[in-house]
Amino acid sequence: MADGQWYPPEWPERIRALAAGTLVPAAPRRAATVMLLRDAGGVEVHMLRRRTSMAFAAGAYAYPGGGVDPRDDDRQVRWAGPTREEWAARLDVADGRAAQAIVCAAVRETFEEAGVLLAGPTPDTVVDDTTGEDWVADRQALIARELSFAAFLDRRGLVLRSDLLGAWARWITPEFEPRRYDTWFFVAALPAGQRTSDDSSEADRTVWIRPHRAAAAYDRGELSMMPPTVATLRALTAYDSVAGALAGAAERDLTPVLAQAHLAGGELVLSWPGHDEFTKHIPTVPDPQTGGTRR
């Protein structure tokens, strides 16, 4: 490939099976990811490289994020910012409980994977340091699912700062993927006094990078990324400040982007509506010896 688009070798066979009606799509799991931003002579975004041992998008650069924990909506947490109902309307979900789960997942995963916490002791403050041993212990307990995020916030007397998040995009994993996610992308500024951690259990490298440089490295095939990551990076290049990006989030279209695949003239055509740069034409014919697919 000329670019660094993450492309699993098993996709052609799975696309053929989907087209033939022999593959039943998995139900997508709700997820959230956060583009953590800082001003450093221009906007920089925090990215991590997923470990090669990961089952999904191994080796690809991404943002902190992950699936909703069922406990993210099992009780209300202390909350600042737009109401849960307002978030439900913005995220296009059924109710405030569903909205809380997605916002909690975004804040929780950012803390788990980057050590950055969008919460404070009052509705207009944010914790200024999360590097102590007690914070690390709580992060590990959250990662191990020994501690729910609601219990963590309650024990520390913290208010979740939903007003520090801006909803940016929504992408749904293609139907032919065995692990599927319905993912809401958010933007947030790195809180003053906090710093990111490089000890994520899911990443072997973390980096602060200008969006245009990350996108250019993808174009050269130097950084592997999934289409949603590249698309959101390219959108961030329009802003020269974090404040501008956060303000721009309010105007972003959250219509879900779902990849489409079909067979045409001996090719598998894979496309993402509204994002033509990711379209792939994959020559493929059945292998008479193995019954598999040749590309």
mmCIF file of C-alpha atoms in Angstrom:
data_model
loop_
_atom_site.group_PDB
_atom_site.id
_atom_site.type_symbol
_atom_site.label_atom_id
_atom_site.label_comp_id
_atom_site.label_asym_id
_atom_site.label_seq_id
_atom_site.Cartn_x
_atom_site.Cartn_y
_atom_site.Cartn_z
ATOM 1 C CA MET A 1 0.000 0.000 0.000
ATOM 2 C CA ALA A 2 1.120 3.555 -0.711
ATOM 3 C CA ASP A 3 -0.481 4.714 2.536
ATOM 4 C CA GLY A 4 -0.669 3.262 6.030
ATOM 5 C CA GLN A 5 -4.302 2.144 5.980
ATOM 6 C CA TRP A 6 -4.804 -0.737 8.377
ATOM 7 C CA TYR A 7 -6.071 -3.585 6.254
ATOM 8 C CA PRO A 8 -6.393 -7.124 7.702
ATOM 9 C CA PRO A 9 -5.636 -9.928 5.212
ATOM 10 C CA GLU A 10 -8.812 -11.797 6.161
ATOM 11 C CA TRP A 11 -11.110 -9.009 4.993
ATOM 12 C CA PRO A 12 -11.610 -10.243 1.376
ATOM 13 C CA GLU A 13 -12.870 -13.648 2.527
ATOM 14 C CA ARG A 14 -15.154 -12.083 5.118
ATOM 15 C CA ILE A 15 -16.524 -9.585 2.584
ATOM 16 C CA ARG A 16 -17.272 -12.428 0.158
ATOM 17 C CA ALA A 17 -19.043 -14.349 2.924
ATOM 18 C CA LEU A 18 -21.102 -11.285 3.833
ATOM 19 C CA ALA A 19 -22.081 -10.779 0.196
ATOM 20 C CA ALA A 20 -23.039 -14.463 -0.073
ATOM 21 C CA GLY A 21 -25.191 -14.288 3.032
ATOM 22 C CA THR A 22 -23.108 -16.834 4.953
ATOM 23 C CA LEU A 23 -21.691 -14.319 7.434
ATOM 24 C CA VAL A 24 -23.956 -12.993 10.160
ATOM 25 C CA PRO A 25 -22.763 -9.529 11.242
ATOM 26 C CA ALA A 26 -21.858 -9.167 14.888
ATOM 27 C CA ALA A 27 -23.768 -6.543 16.851
ATOM 28 C CA PRO A 28 -21.577 -3.451 17.366
ATOM 29 C CA ARG A 29 -20.569 -2.629 20.906
ATOM 30 C CA ARG A 30 -20.861 0.986 22.096
ATOM 31 C CA ALA A 31 -17.473 2.676 22.447
ATOM 32 C CA ALA A 32 -15.862 6.086 22.841
ATOM 33 C CA THR A 33 -12.486 7.552 22.001
ATOM 34 C CA VAL A 34 -10.953 10.931 22.804
ATOM 35 C CA MET A 35 -8.649 13.104 20.743
ATOM 36 C CA LEU A 36 -6.714 14.737 23.566
ATOM 37 C CA LEU A 37 -5.303 18.089 22.393
ATOM 38 C CA ARG A 38 -2.763 20.627 23.595
ATOM 39 C CA ASP A 39 -1.373 23.913 22.299
ATOM 40 C CA ALA A 40 2.364 23.660 21.624
ATOM 41 C CA GLY A 41 3.111 26.258 18.980
ATOM 42 C CA GLY A 42 0.107 24.787 17.220
ATOM 43 C CA VAL A 43 -2.348 22.000 17.948
ATOM 44 C CA GLU A 44 -0.918 18.625 18.948
ATOM 45 C CA VAL A 45 -2.917 15.448 19.470
ATOM 46 C CA HIS A 46 -2.045 12.538 21.740
ATOM 47 C CA MET A 47 -1.821 9.187 19.946
ATOM 48 C CA LEU A 48 -0.830 5.687 20.944
ATOM 49 C CA ARG A 49 0.306 2.681 18.952
ATOM 50 C CA ARG A 50 -1.698 -0.406 19.765
ATOM 51 C CA ARG A 51 0.362 -3.411 20.807
ATOM 52 C CA THR A 52 0.876 -6.090 18.163
ATOM 53 C CA SER A 53 -0.741 -8.577 20.560
ATOM 54 C CA MET A 54 -4.079 -6.725 20.436
ATOM 55 C CA ALA A 55 -6.933 -8.568 18.745
ATOM 56 C CA PHE A 56 -8.249 -5.412 17.055
ATOM 57 C CA ALA A 57 -6.145 -2.970 14.964
ATOM 58 C CA ALA A 58 -2.829 -4.363 16.214
ATOM 59 C CA GLY A 59 0.067 -2.039 15.431
ATOM 60 C CA ALA A 60 -2.185 0.829 14.358
ATOM 61 C CA TYR A 61 -1.984 4.343 15.763
ATOM 62 C CA ALA A 62 -5.162 5.490 17.493
ATOM 63 C CA TYR A 63 -6.470 7.635 20.335
ATOM 64 C CA PRO A 64 -7.257 6.564 23.897
ATOM 65 C CA GLY A 65 -10.593 4.794 23.895
ATOM 66 C CA GLY A 66 -12.536 1.598 24.295
ATOM 67 C CA GLY A 67 -15.868 -0.040 24.885
ATOM 68 C CA VAL A 68 -18.598 1.008 27.283
ATOM 69 C CA ASP A 69 -18.473 -0.821 30.599
ATOM 70 C CA PRO A 70 -21.988 -2.056 31.529
ATOM 71 C CA ARG A 71 -21.488 -0.284 34.846
ATOM 72 C CA ASP A 72 -21.009 3.102 33.123
ATOM 73 C CA ASP A 73 -24.766 3.635 33.216
ATOM 74 C CA ASP A 74 -25.849 1.572 36.208
ATOM 75 C CA ARG A 75 -26.129 4.653 38.450
ATOM 76 C CA GLN A 76 -25.874 8.397 38.031
ATOM 77 C CA VAL A 77 -22.530 10.044 38.669
ATOM 78 C CA ARG A 78 -21.857 13.611 39.785
ATOM 79 C CA TRP A 79 -22.148 15.568 36.560
ATOM 80 C CA ALA A 80 -21.179 19.010 35.214
ATOM 81 C CA GLY A 81 -21.884 20.516 31.807
ATOM 82 C CA PRO A 82 -24.730 19.808 29.374
ATOM 83 C CA THR A 83 -27.432 17.604 30.874
ATOM 84 C CA ARG A 84 -27.566 13.921 30.086
ATOM 85 C CA GLU A 85 -30.667 14.587 27.978
ATOM 86 C CA GLU A 86 -28.812 17.253 25.986
ATOM 87 C CA TRP A 87 -25.985 14.804 25.403
ATOM 88 C CA ALA A 88 -28.517 12.164 24.333
ATOM 89 C CA ALA A 89 -29.804 14.523 21.651
ATOM 90 C CA ARG A 90 -26.281 15.385 20.490
ATOM 91 C CA LEU A 91 -25.130 11.760 20.386
ATOM 92 C CA ASP A 92 -28.453 10.552 18.923
ATOM 93 C CA VAL A 93 -29.062 7.906 21.573
ATOM 94 C CA ALA A 94 -32.237 6.855 23.316
ATOM 95 C CA ASP A 95 -31.961 8.631 26.643
ATOM 96 C CA GLY A 96 -29.795 10.264 29.276
ATOM 97 C CA ARG A 97 -28.724 6.938 30.707
ATOM 98 C CA ALA A 98 -27.268 5.844 27.364
ATOM 99 C CA ALA A 99 -25.600 9.238 26.972
ATOM 100 C CA GLN A 100 -23.995 8.964 30.411
ATOM 101 C CA ALA A 101 -22.585 5.564 29.514
ATOM 102 C CA ILE A 102 -20.874 6.904 26.376
ATOM 103 C CA VAL A 103 -19.535 10.052 28.052
ATOM 104 C CA CYS A 104 -18.345 8.028 31.049
ATOM 105 C CA ALA A 105 -16.596 5.607 28.699
ATOM 106 C CA ALA A 106 -14.811 8.519 27.017
ATOM 107 C CA VAL A 107 -13.604 9.976 30.323
ATOM 108 C CA ARG A 108 -12.810 6.603 31.897
ATOM 109 C CA GLU A 109 -10.837 5.301 28.905
ATOM 110 C CA THR A 110 -8.834 8.526 28.691
ATOM 111 C CA PHE A 111 -7.853 8.074 32.318
ATOM 112 C CA GLU A 112 -7.114 4.372 31.922
ATOM 113 C CA GLU A 113 -5.004 4.690 28.758
ATOM 114 C CA ALA A 114 -3.501 8.170 29.059
ATOM 115 C CA GLY A 115 -3.628 8.946 32.783
ATOM 116 C CA VAL A 116 -5.636 12.114 32.105
ATOM 117 C CA LEU A 117 -8.828 12.684 34.084
ATOM 118 C CA LEU A 118 -11.600 15.071 33.018
ATOM 119 C CA ALA A 119 -13.109 15.421 36.463
ATOM 120 C CA GLY A 120 -12.712 17.646 39.504
ATOM 121 C CA PRO A 121 -13.835 18.181 43.078
ATOM 122 C CA THR A 122 -16.340 20.860 41.967
ATOM 123 C CA PRO A 123 -18.303 21.501 38.753
ATOM 124 C CA ASP A 124 -15.808 24.175 37.647
ATOM 125 C CA THR A 125 -12.469 22.574 38.606
ATOM 126 C CA VAL A 126 -10.288 19.724 37.348
ATOM 127 C CA VAL A 127 -7.797 17.635 39.293
ATOM 128 C CA ASP A 128 -4.319 18.943 38.588
ATOM 129 C CA ASP A 129 -2.201 15.837 39.159
ATOM 130 C CA THR A 130 -2.921 12.135 38.629
ATOM 131 C CA THR A 131 0.598 10.744 38.927
ATOM 132 C CA GLY A 132 0.688 9.578 42.546
ATOM 133 C CA GLU A 133 0.770 5.925 43.568
ATOM 134 C CA ASP A 134 -2.863 6.058 44.723
ATOM 135 C CA TRP A 135 -3.953 7.325 41.304
ATOM 136 C CA VAL A 136 -1.955 4.621 39.567
ATOM 137 C CA ALA A 137 -3.584 1.998 41.790
ATOM 138 C CA ASP A 138 -7.032 3.301 40.876
ATOM 139 C CA ARG A 139 -6.153 3.252 37.168
ATOM 140 C CA GLN A 140 -5.097 -0.359 37.422
ATOM 141 C CA ALA A 141 -8.258 -1.287 39.313
ATOM 142 C CA LEU A 142 -10.372 0.378 36.606
ATOM 143 C CA ILE A 143 -8.463 -1.385 33.827
ATOM 144 C CA ALA A 144 -8.909 -4.739 35.580
ATOM 145 C CA ARG A 145 -12.625 -3.915 36.040
ATOM 146 C CA GLU A 146 -12.197 -4.417 39.770
ATOM 147 C CA LEU A 147 -13.555 -0.895 40.273
ATOM 148 C CA SER A 148 -16.410 0.797 38.445
ATOM 149 C CA PHE A 149 -15.937 4.342 37.212
ATOM 150 C CA ALA A 150 -18.968 5.513 39.197
ATOM 151 C CA ALA A 151 -17.521 4.046 42.402
ATOM 152 C CA PHE A 152 -14.139 5.629 41.628
ATOM 153 C CA LEU A 153 -15.671 9.090 41.192
ATOM 154 C CA ASP A 154 -17.863 8.686 44.258
ATOM 155 C CA ARG A 155 -15.033 7.551 46.519
ATOM 156 C CA ARG A 156 -12.885 10.507 45.504
ATOM 157 C CA GLY A 157 -15.773 12.973 45.591
ATOM 158 C CA LEU A 158 -15.262 13.954 41.945
ATOM 159 C CA VAL A 159 -17.588 15.541 39.413
ATOM 160 C CA LEU A 160 -17.424 14.344 35.811
ATOM 161 C CA ARG A 161 -16.762 17.373 33.543
ATOM 162 C CA SER A 162 -18.819 16.575 30.467
ATOM 163 C CA ASP A 163 -18.432 20.221 29.405
ATOM 164 C CA LEU A 164 -14.755 19.576 28.668
ATOM 165 C CA LEU A 165 -15.695 17.193 25.857
ATOM 166 C CA GLY A 166 -16.798 18.034 22.342
ATOM 167 C CA ALA A 167 -18.506 15.382 20.209
ATOM 168 C CA TRP A 168 -16.628 15.128 16.902
ATOM 169 C CA ALA A 169 -17.643 12.089 14.816
ATOM 170 C CA ARG A 170 -19.247 8.654 14.900
ATOM 171 C CA TRP A 171 -17.957 5.609 13.036
ATOM 172 C CA ILE A 172 -19.285 2.046 13.064
ATOM 173 C CA THR A 173 -16.997 -0.913 12.394
ATOM 174 C CA PRO A 174 -17.823 -2.645 9.067
ATOM 175 C CA GLU A 175 -20.317 -5.496 9.196
ATOM 176 C CA PHE A 176 -17.727 -8.037 8.056
ATOM 177 C CA GLU A 177 -15.459 -7.409 11.068
ATOM 178 C CA PRO A 178 -15.738 -10.024 13.853
ATOM 179 C CA ARG A 179 -15.221 -7.329 16.513
ATOM 180 C CA ARG A 180 -17.495 -4.376 15.868
ATOM 181 C CA TYR A 181 -17.798 -1.036 17.639
ATOM 182 C CA ASP A 182 -20.201 1.877 17.377
ATOM 183 C CA THR A 183 -17.696 4.559 18.327
ATOM 184 C CA TRP A 184 -18.237 8.199 19.232
ATOM 185 C CA PHE A 185 -15.147 10.395 18.789
ATOM 186 C CA PHE A 186 -14.644 13.342 21.133
ATOM 187 C CA VAL A 187 -12.130 16.171 21.473
ATOM 188 C CA ALA A 188 -10.829 17.508 24.785
ATOM 189 C CA ALA A 189 -8.012 19.767 25.959
ATOM 190 C CA LEU A 190 -5.271 18.425 28.203
ATOM 191 C CA PRO A 191 -6.135 19.930 31.627
ATOM 192 C CA ALA A 192 -3.622 22.332 33.158
ATOM 193 C CA GLY A 193 -1.204 20.559 35.484
ATOM 194 C CA GLN A 194 -1.925 17.088 34.127
ATOM 195 C CA ARG A 195 0.347 15.141 31.830
ATOM 196 C CA THR A 196 -0.151 12.020 29.793
ATOM 197 C CA SER A 197 1.222 8.675 30.876
ATOM 198 C CA ASP A 198 3.155 6.341 28.586
ATOM 199 C CA ASP A 199 2.361 3.143 30.473
ATOM 200 C CA SER A 200 -0.856 2.124 28.742
ATOM 201 C CA SER A 201 -1.561 -1.594 28.919
ATOM 202 C CA GLU A 202 -2.786 -1.494 25.296
ATOM 203 C CA ALA A 203 -0.005 0.579 23.714
ATOM 204 C CA ASP A 204 3.701 0.123 23.130
ATOM 205 C CA ARG A 205 4.303 3.747 22.143
ATOM 206 C CA THR A 206 2.663 7.121 22.776
ATOM 207 C CA VAL A 207 3.317 10.424 21.052
ATOM 208 C CA TRP A 208 2.164 14.032 20.878
ATOM 209 C CA ILE A 209 2.071 15.016 17.225
ATOM 210 C CA ARG A 210 0.672 17.718 14.929
ATOM 211 C CA PRO A 211 -2.346 16.322 13.068
ATOM 212 C CA HIS A 212 -0.961 17.293 9.652
ATOM 213 C CA ARG A 213 2.323 15.542 10.391
ATOM 214 C CA ALA A 214 0.570 12.376 11.520
ATOM 215 C CA ALA A 215 -1.603 12.430 8.402
ATOM 216 C CA ALA A 216 1.452 12.986 6.186
ATOM 217 C CA ALA A 217 3.223 10.059 7.843
ATOM 218 C CA TYR A 218 0.174 7.928 7.099
ATOM 219 C CA ASP A 219 0.240 9.069 3.460
ATOM 220 C CA ARG A 220 3.885 7.948 3.227
ATOM 221 C CA GLY A 221 3.028 4.566 4.718
ATOM 222 C CA GLU A 222 5.064 5.254 7.861
ATOM 223 C CA LEU A 223 2.181 5.141 10.346
ATOM 224 C CA SER A 224 -0.571 2.537 10.199
ATOM 225 C CA MET A 225 -4.059 3.814 10.986
ATOM 226 C CA MET A 226 -7.705 2.933 10.524
ATOM 227 C CA PRO A 227 -9.872 5.191 8.320
ATOM 228 C CA PRO A 228 -11.646 6.904 11.257
ATOM 229 C CA THR A 229 -8.295 7.935 12.740
ATOM 230 C CA VAL A 230 -7.051 9.409 9.467
ATOM 231 C CA ALA A 231 -10.343 11.169 8.760
ATOM 232 C CA THR A 232 -10.436 12.821 12.176
ATOM 233 C CA LEU A 233 -6.769 13.834 11.913
ATOM 234 C CA ARG A 234 -7.415 15.518 8.583
ATOM 235 C CA ALA A 235 -10.386 17.388 10.081
ATOM 236 C CA LEU A 236 -8.215 18.645 12.962
ATOM 237 C CA THR A 237 -5.721 20.238 10.558
ATOM 238 C CA ALA A 238 -8.223 23.043 9.940
ATOM 239 C CA TYR A 239 -7.623 24.434 13.440
ATOM 240 C CA ASP A 240 -4.636 26.375 14.737
ATOM 241 C CA SER A 241 -5.673 26.289 18.398
ATOM 242 C CA VAL A 242 -7.257 23.884 20.820
ATOM 243 C CA ALA A 243 -9.940 26.455 21.633
ATOM 244 C CA GLY A 244 -10.811 26.626 17.947
ATOM 245 C CA ALA A 245 -11.101 22.862 17.670
ATOM 246 C CA LEU A 246 -13.301 22.647 20.765
ATOM 247 C CA ALA A 247 -15.560 25.391 19.428
ATOM 248 C CA GLY A 248 -15.703 23.663 16.041
ATOM 249 C CA ALA A 249 -16.916 20.424 17.617
ATOM 250 C CA ALA A 250 -20.378 21.920 18.105
ATOM 251 C CA GLU A 251 -20.829 22.097 14.329
ATOM 252 C CA ARG A 252 -19.590 18.619 13.544
ATOM 253 C CA ASP A 253 -21.914 16.144 11.815
ATOM 254 C CA LEU A 254 -22.375 12.982 13.881
ATOM 255 C CA THR A 255 -24.107 10.955 11.170
ATOM 256 C CA PRO A 256 -22.645 7.428 11.581
ATOM 257 C CA VAL A 257 -20.091 6.365 8.976
ATOM 258 C CA LEU A 258 -20.407 2.664 8.102
ATOM 259 C CA ALA A 259 -18.215 0.966 5.506
ATOM 260 C CA GLN A 260 -19.910 -0.677 2.545
ATOM 261 C CA ALA A 261 -18.598 -3.660 0.576
ATOM 262 C CA HIS A 262 -19.793 -5.265 -2.626
ATOM 263 C CA LEU A 263 -18.577 -7.463 -5.472
ATOM 264 C CA ALA A 264 -18.151 -5.799 -8.877
ATOM 265 C CA GLY A 265 -16.488 -7.260 -11.955
ATOM 266 C CA GLY A 266 -14.235 -9.682 -10.105
ATOM 267 C CA GLU A 267 -13.289 -7.094 -7.500
ATOM 268 C CA LEU A 268 -14.234 -6.498 -3.917
ATOM 269 C CA VAL A 269 -15.026 -2.813 -3.557
ATOM 270 C CA LEU A 270 -14.751 -1.420 -0.037
ATOM 271 C CA SER A 271 -15.835 2.157 0.633
ATOM 272 C CA TRP A 272 -16.679 4.538 3.446
ATOM 273 C CA PRO A 273 -19.494 6.939 2.471
ATOM 274 C CA GLY A 274 -18.241 10.519 2.356
ATOM 275 C CA HIS A 275 -14.596 9.443 2.533
ATOM 276 C CA ASP A 276 -13.521 8.480 -0.975
ATOM 277 C CA GLU A 277 -9.815 8.327 -0.132
ATOM 278 C CA PHE A 278 -10.338 5.048 1.709
ATOM 279 C CA THR A 279 -12.055 3.220 -1.163
ATOM 280 C CA LYS A 280 -10.299 -0.051 -1.995
ATOM 281 C CA HIS A 281 -10.639 -2.143 -5.160
ATOM 282 C CA ILE A 282 -9.416 -5.624 -4.306
ATOM 283 C CA PRO A 283 -8.917 -8.108 -7.170
ATOM 284 C CA THR A 284 -9.984 -11.464 -5.868
ATOM 285 C CA VAL A 285 -10.828 -14.867 -7.318
ATOM 286 C CA PRO A 286 -11.423 -18.215 -5.598
ATOM 287 C CA ASP A 287 -8.275 -20.325 -5.282
ATOM 288 C CA PRO A 288 -9.122 -23.756 -6.837
ATOM 289 C CA GLN A 289 -6.592 -25.536 -4.617
ATOM 290 C CA THR A 290 -7.528 -24.117 -1.237
ATOM 291 C CA GLY A 291 -11.001 -22.730 -1.775
ATOM 292 C CA GLY A 292 -9.731 -19.486 -0.264
ATOM 293 C CA THR A 293 -9.186 -16.122 -1.901
ATOM 294 C CA ARG A 294 -6.314 -14.965 -4.023
ATOM 295 C CA ARG A 295 -5.560 -11.244 -4.247
#
